[in-house]
mmCIF file of C-alpha atoms in Angstrom:
data_model
loop_
_atom_site.group_PDB
_atom_site.id
_atom_site.type_symbol
_atom_site.label_atom_id
_atom_site.label_comp_id
_atom_site.label_asym_id
_atom_site.label_seq_id
_atom_site.Cartn_x
_atom_site.Cartn_y
_atom_site.Cartn_z
ATOM 1 C CA MET A 1 -45.270 -11.309 22.173
ATOM 2 C CA LEU A 2 -45.107 -9.110 18.899
ATOM 3 C CA ARG A 3 -43.863 -6.292 20.879
ATOM 4 C CA ASN A 4 -41.164 -8.523 22.542
ATOM 5 C CA GLY A 5 -40.090 -9.786 19.233
ATOM 6 C CA LEU A 6 -39.815 -6.208 17.672
ATOM 7 C CA GLY A 7 -37.886 -5.038 20.741
ATOM 8 C CA LYS A 8 -35.377 -8.072 20.298
ATOM 9 C CA ALA A 9 -35.086 -7.121 16.487
ATOM 10 C CA CYS A 10 -34.426 -3.506 17.077
ATOM 11 C CA ARG A 11 -31.719 -4.210 19.696
ATOM 12 C CA PHE A 12 -30.085 -6.685 17.144
ATOM 13 C CA LEU A 13 -30.152 -4.090 14.476
ATOM 14 C CA GLY A 14 -28.737 -1.429 16.854
ATOM 15 C CA TYR A 15 -25.890 -3.634 17.916
ATOM 16 C CA THR A 16 -25.254 -4.518 14.282
ATOM 17 C CA VAL A 17 -24.938 -0.823 13.438
ATOM 18 C CA GLN A 18 -22.650 -0.131 16.298
ATOM 19 C CA TYR A 19 -20.338 -2.936 15.584
ATOM 20 C CA GLY A 20 -20.425 -2.172 11.870
ATOM 21 C CA CYS A 21 -19.317 1.341 12.561
ATOM 22 C CA ILE A 22 -16.540 0.129 14.822
ATOM 23 C CA ALA A 23 -15.288 -2.354 12.278
ATOM 24 C CA HIS A 24 -15.416 0.296 9.522
ATOM 25 C CA CYS A 25 -13.349 2.776 11.731
ATOM 26 C CA ALA A 26 -10.936 -0.050 12.478
ATOM 27 C CA PHE A 27 -10.343 -1.066 9.000
ATOM 28 C CA GLU A 28 -10.338 2.597 7.545
ATOM 29 C CA TYR A 29 -7.999 4.080 10.222
ATOM 30 C CA LEU A 30 -5.967 1.372 12.018
ATOM 31 C CA GLY A 31 -5.404 -1.391 9.204
ATOM 32 C CA GLY A 32 -6.307 -4.763 8.055
ATOM 33 C CA VAL A 33 -5.190 -7.760 6.293
ATOM 34 C CA VAL A 34 -4.507 -7.717 2.546
ATOM 35 C CA VAL A 35 -4.024 -10.429 0.075
ATOM 36 C CA CYS A 36 -1.522 -9.410 -2.652
ATOM 37 C CA SER A 37 -1.724 -10.637 -6.052
ATOM 38 C CA GLY A 38 0.639 -10.207 -9.247
ATOM 39 C CA PRO A 39 4.420 -10.537 -9.777
ATOM 40 C CA SER A 40 5.324 -6.911 -9.510
ATOM 41 C CA MET A 41 6.684 -7.144 -5.922
ATOM 42 C CA GLU A 42 8.605 -10.334 -6.119
ATOM 43 C CA PRO A 43 10.979 -11.582 -4.486
ATOM 44 C CA THR A 44 9.765 -9.633 -1.418
ATOM 45 C CA ILE A 45 5.992 -10.409 -1.648
ATOM 46 C CA GLN A 46 4.865 -13.327 -3.795
ATOM 47 C CA ASN A 47 1.675 -13.871 -5.542
ATOM 48 C CA SER A 48 -1.105 -14.692 -2.798
ATOM 49 C CA ASP A 49 0.843 -13.694 0.223
ATOM 50 C CA ILE A 50 -1.129 -12.336 2.970
ATOM 51 C CA VAL A 51 0.228 -9.051 4.753
ATOM 52 C CA PHE A 52 -0.936 -6.617 7.463
ATOM 53 C CA SER A 53 -1.407 -3.047 6.321
ATOM 54 C CA GLU A 54 -1.550 -0.264 8.870
ATOM 55 C CA ASN A 55 -3.393 2.916 7.940
ATOM 56 C CA LEU A 56 -2.248 5.395 10.487
ATOM 57 C CA SER A 57 1.002 6.405 8.849
ATOM 58 C CA ARG A 58 -0.851 7.955 5.736
ATOM 59 C CA HIS A 59 -3.025 10.028 7.991
ATOM 60 C CA PHE A 60 -0.021 11.445 9.779
ATOM 61 C CA TYR A 61 2.196 11.834 6.763
ATOM 62 C CA CYS A 62 4.796 9.107 8.058
ATOM 63 C CA ILE A 63 5.288 7.322 4.744
ATOM 64 C CA ARG A 64 9.183 7.010 4.082
ATOM 65 C CA LYS A 65 11.252 5.906 1.198
ATOM 66 C CA GLY A 66 11.568 2.353 1.121
ATOM 67 C CA ASP A 67 7.992 1.597 2.704
ATOM 68 C CA ILE A 68 5.776 -0.647 0.839
ATOM 69 C CA VAL A 69 2.295 0.980 0.374
ATOM 70 C CA ILE A 70 -1.355 -0.165 -0.665
ATOM 71 C CA VAL A 71 -2.501 2.587 -3.056
ATOM 72 C CA LYS A 72 -5.663 3.130 -5.085
ATOM 73 C CA SER A 73 -4.518 2.398 -8.867
ATOM 74 C CA PRO A 74 -4.156 5.509 -10.884
ATOM 75 C CA ASN A 75 -5.493 3.524 -13.927
ATOM 76 C CA ASP A 76 -8.300 1.780 -12.373
ATOM 77 C CA PRO A 77 -9.617 3.398 -9.135
ATOM 78 C CA LYS A 78 -11.731 0.189 -8.299
ATOM 79 C CA SER A 79 -8.444 -1.748 -7.529
ATOM 80 C CA ASN A 80 -5.553 -1.407 -5.204
ATOM 81 C CA ILE A 81 -1.783 -1.976 -5.896
ATOM 82 C CA CYS A 82 1.142 -2.850 -3.814
ATOM 83 C CA LYS A 83 4.274 -0.973 -4.423
ATOM 84 C CA ARG A 84 7.516 0.535 -2.839
ATOM 85 C CA VAL A 85 8.016 4.126 -2.269
ATOM 86 C CA ILE A 86 11.055 5.139 -4.172
ATOM 87 C CA GLY A 87 10.697 9.011 -3.827
ATOM 88 C CA LEU A 88 8.817 11.652 -1.937
ATOM 89 C CA GLU A 89 8.134 15.106 -3.012
ATOM 90 C CA GLY A 90 11.152 17.043 -4.106
ATOM 91 C CA ASP A 91 13.307 13.908 -4.501
ATOM 92 C CA LYS A 92 15.038 13.182 -7.674
ATOM 93 C CA VAL A 93 14.121 9.815 -9.199
ATOM 94 C CA CYS A 94 15.330 7.711 -12.057
ATOM 95 C CA THR A 95 12.414 7.721 -14.513
ATOM 96 C CA SER A 96 13.839 5.014 -16.986
ATOM 97 C CA ASN A 97 13.599 1.432 -17.013
ATOM 98 C CA PRO A 98 16.779 -0.651 -15.887
ATOM 99 C CA SER A 99 17.384 -1.700 -19.433
ATOM 100 C CA ASP A 100 17.492 1.692 -20.918
ATOM 101 C CA PHE A 101 20.989 2.678 -22.003
ATOM 102 C CA LEU A 102 20.410 6.400 -21.356
ATOM 103 C CA LYS A 103 18.933 7.083 -17.853
ATOM 104 C CA SER A 104 16.387 9.803 -17.378
ATOM 105 C CA HIS A 105 15.643 11.729 -14.016
ATOM 106 C CA SER A 106 12.887 13.817 -12.717
ATOM 107 C CA TYR A 107 11.719 15.481 -9.455
ATOM 108 C CA VAL A 108 8.630 14.272 -7.545
ATOM 109 C CA PRO A 109 6.129 16.984 -7.650
ATOM 110 C CA LYS A 110 4.740 18.331 -4.333
ATOM 111 C CA GLY A 111 1.949 16.103 -2.848
ATOM 112 C CA HIS A 112 3.121 13.121 -4.710
ATOM 113 C CA VAL A 113 5.328 9.915 -4.315
ATOM 114 C CA TRP A 114 7.165 7.857 -6.819
ATOM 115 C CA LEU A 115 6.208 4.022 -6.676
ATOM 116 C CA GLU A 116 8.009 1.156 -8.147
ATOM 117 C CA GLY A 117 7.591 -2.589 -7.936
ATOM 118 C CA ASP A 118 10.482 -4.656 -6.673
ATOM 119 C CA ASN A 119 10.248 -6.867 -9.765
ATOM 120 C CA LEU A 120 11.347 -4.031 -12.101
ATOM 121 C CA ARG A 121 11.028 -5.974 -15.281
ATOM 122 C CA ASN A 122 7.389 -7.048 -14.479
ATOM 123 C CA SER A 123 5.685 -4.015 -12.977
ATOM 124 C CA THR A 124 3.474 -1.296 -14.050
ATOM 125 C CA ASP A 125 4.322 1.525 -11.825
ATOM 126 C CA SER A 126 5.311 5.286 -11.745
ATOM 127 C CA ARG A 127 7.617 4.579 -14.546
ATOM 128 C CA CYS A 128 4.429 4.033 -16.586
ATOM 129 C CA TYR A 129 1.889 6.366 -14.919
ATOM 130 C CA GLY A 130 4.046 8.847 -13.367
ATOM 131 C CA PRO A 131 4.136 10.327 -9.811
ATOM 132 C CA VAL A 132 1.049 9.202 -7.619
ATOM 133 C CA PRO A 133 -0.812 11.588 -5.471
ATOM 134 C CA TYR A 134 -0.301 11.051 -1.555
ATOM 135 C CA GLY A 135 -3.979 11.055 -1.236
ATOM 136 C CA LEU A 136 -4.190 7.630 -3.118
ATOM 137 C CA ILE A 137 -2.188 5.934 -0.346
ATOM 138 C CA ARG A 138 -4.547 3.558 1.640
ATOM 139 C CA GLY A 139 -1.885 2.143 3.998
ATOM 140 C CA ARG A 140 1.637 0.966 4.650
ATOM 141 C CA ILE A 141 2.418 -2.803 4.794
ATOM 142 C CA CYS A 142 4.127 -3.758 8.089
ATOM 143 C CA PHE A 143 4.780 -7.364 8.004
ATOM 144 C CA LYS A 144 3.884 -10.549 6.211
ATOM 145 C CA ILE A 145 1.400 -13.001 7.798
ATOM 146 C CA TRP A 146 1.262 -15.785 5.301
ATOM 147 C CA PRO A 147 2.979 -18.130 4.382
ATOM 148 C CA LEU A 148 4.168 -18.782 7.868
ATOM 149 C CA ASN A 149 7.562 -19.837 6.901
ATOM 150 C CA ASP A 150 8.139 -16.233 5.826
ATOM 151 C CA PHE A 151 6.110 -14.475 8.663
ATOM 152 C CA GLY A 152 7.632 -11.186 9.955
ATOM 153 C CA PHE A 153 8.786 -7.868 8.696
ATOM 154 C CA LEU A 154 9.572 -7.357 4.894
ATOM 155 C CA ARG A 155 12.895 -7.338 3.611
ATOM 156 C CA ALA A 156 14.813 -4.201 2.125
ATOM 157 C CA SER A 157 14.458 -3.546 -1.477
ATOM 158 C CA PRO A 158 16.493 -5.452 -3.920
ATOM 159 C CA ASN A 159 16.717 -2.263 -6.017
ATOM 160 C CA GLY A 160 18.237 -0.132 -3.335
ATOM 161 C CA HIS A 161 20.458 1.427 -6.119
ATOM 162 C CA ARG A 162 17.345 3.152 -7.505
ATOM 163 C CA PHE A 163 17.071 5.470 -4.464
ATOM 164 C CA LEU A 164 18.869 8.545 -5.262
ATOM 165 C CA ASP A 165 20.369 10.830 -2.520
ATOM 166 C CA ASP A 166 21.091 13.931 -4.693
#
């Protein structure tokens, strides 16, 4: 009886480890559900919206301008932030705030991206902490899951004028 119970416990532990490894790989490499908080991405993503983030793009270097990404915060590595990619390496970006009279520009260094929130007046982003290393990107948001009345792909940036083409 003890042997039978020990065998069942070992099998249960084995299945738990196997499914744990599968779940880890799925969340690390495929994607997952993310609850967004804070006002920095309004009106595109509201506080407490639930989105799906896929992680394959970051592994294959498929992040493009305009994508909304989940990134390890450069200020606090224990937290993640949600921002829009405004510039990729080599791109010229506007580094000043919208209210600044004189506009300043810079180039995004190799291996980095320039991130900004859609709510420019209430966002801590690359205008504060500079370009973000590509390695801090955790995933790319594909679509909004909740609230249901807003289910679907995300809308374009309300700050499209911030994308520079020269």
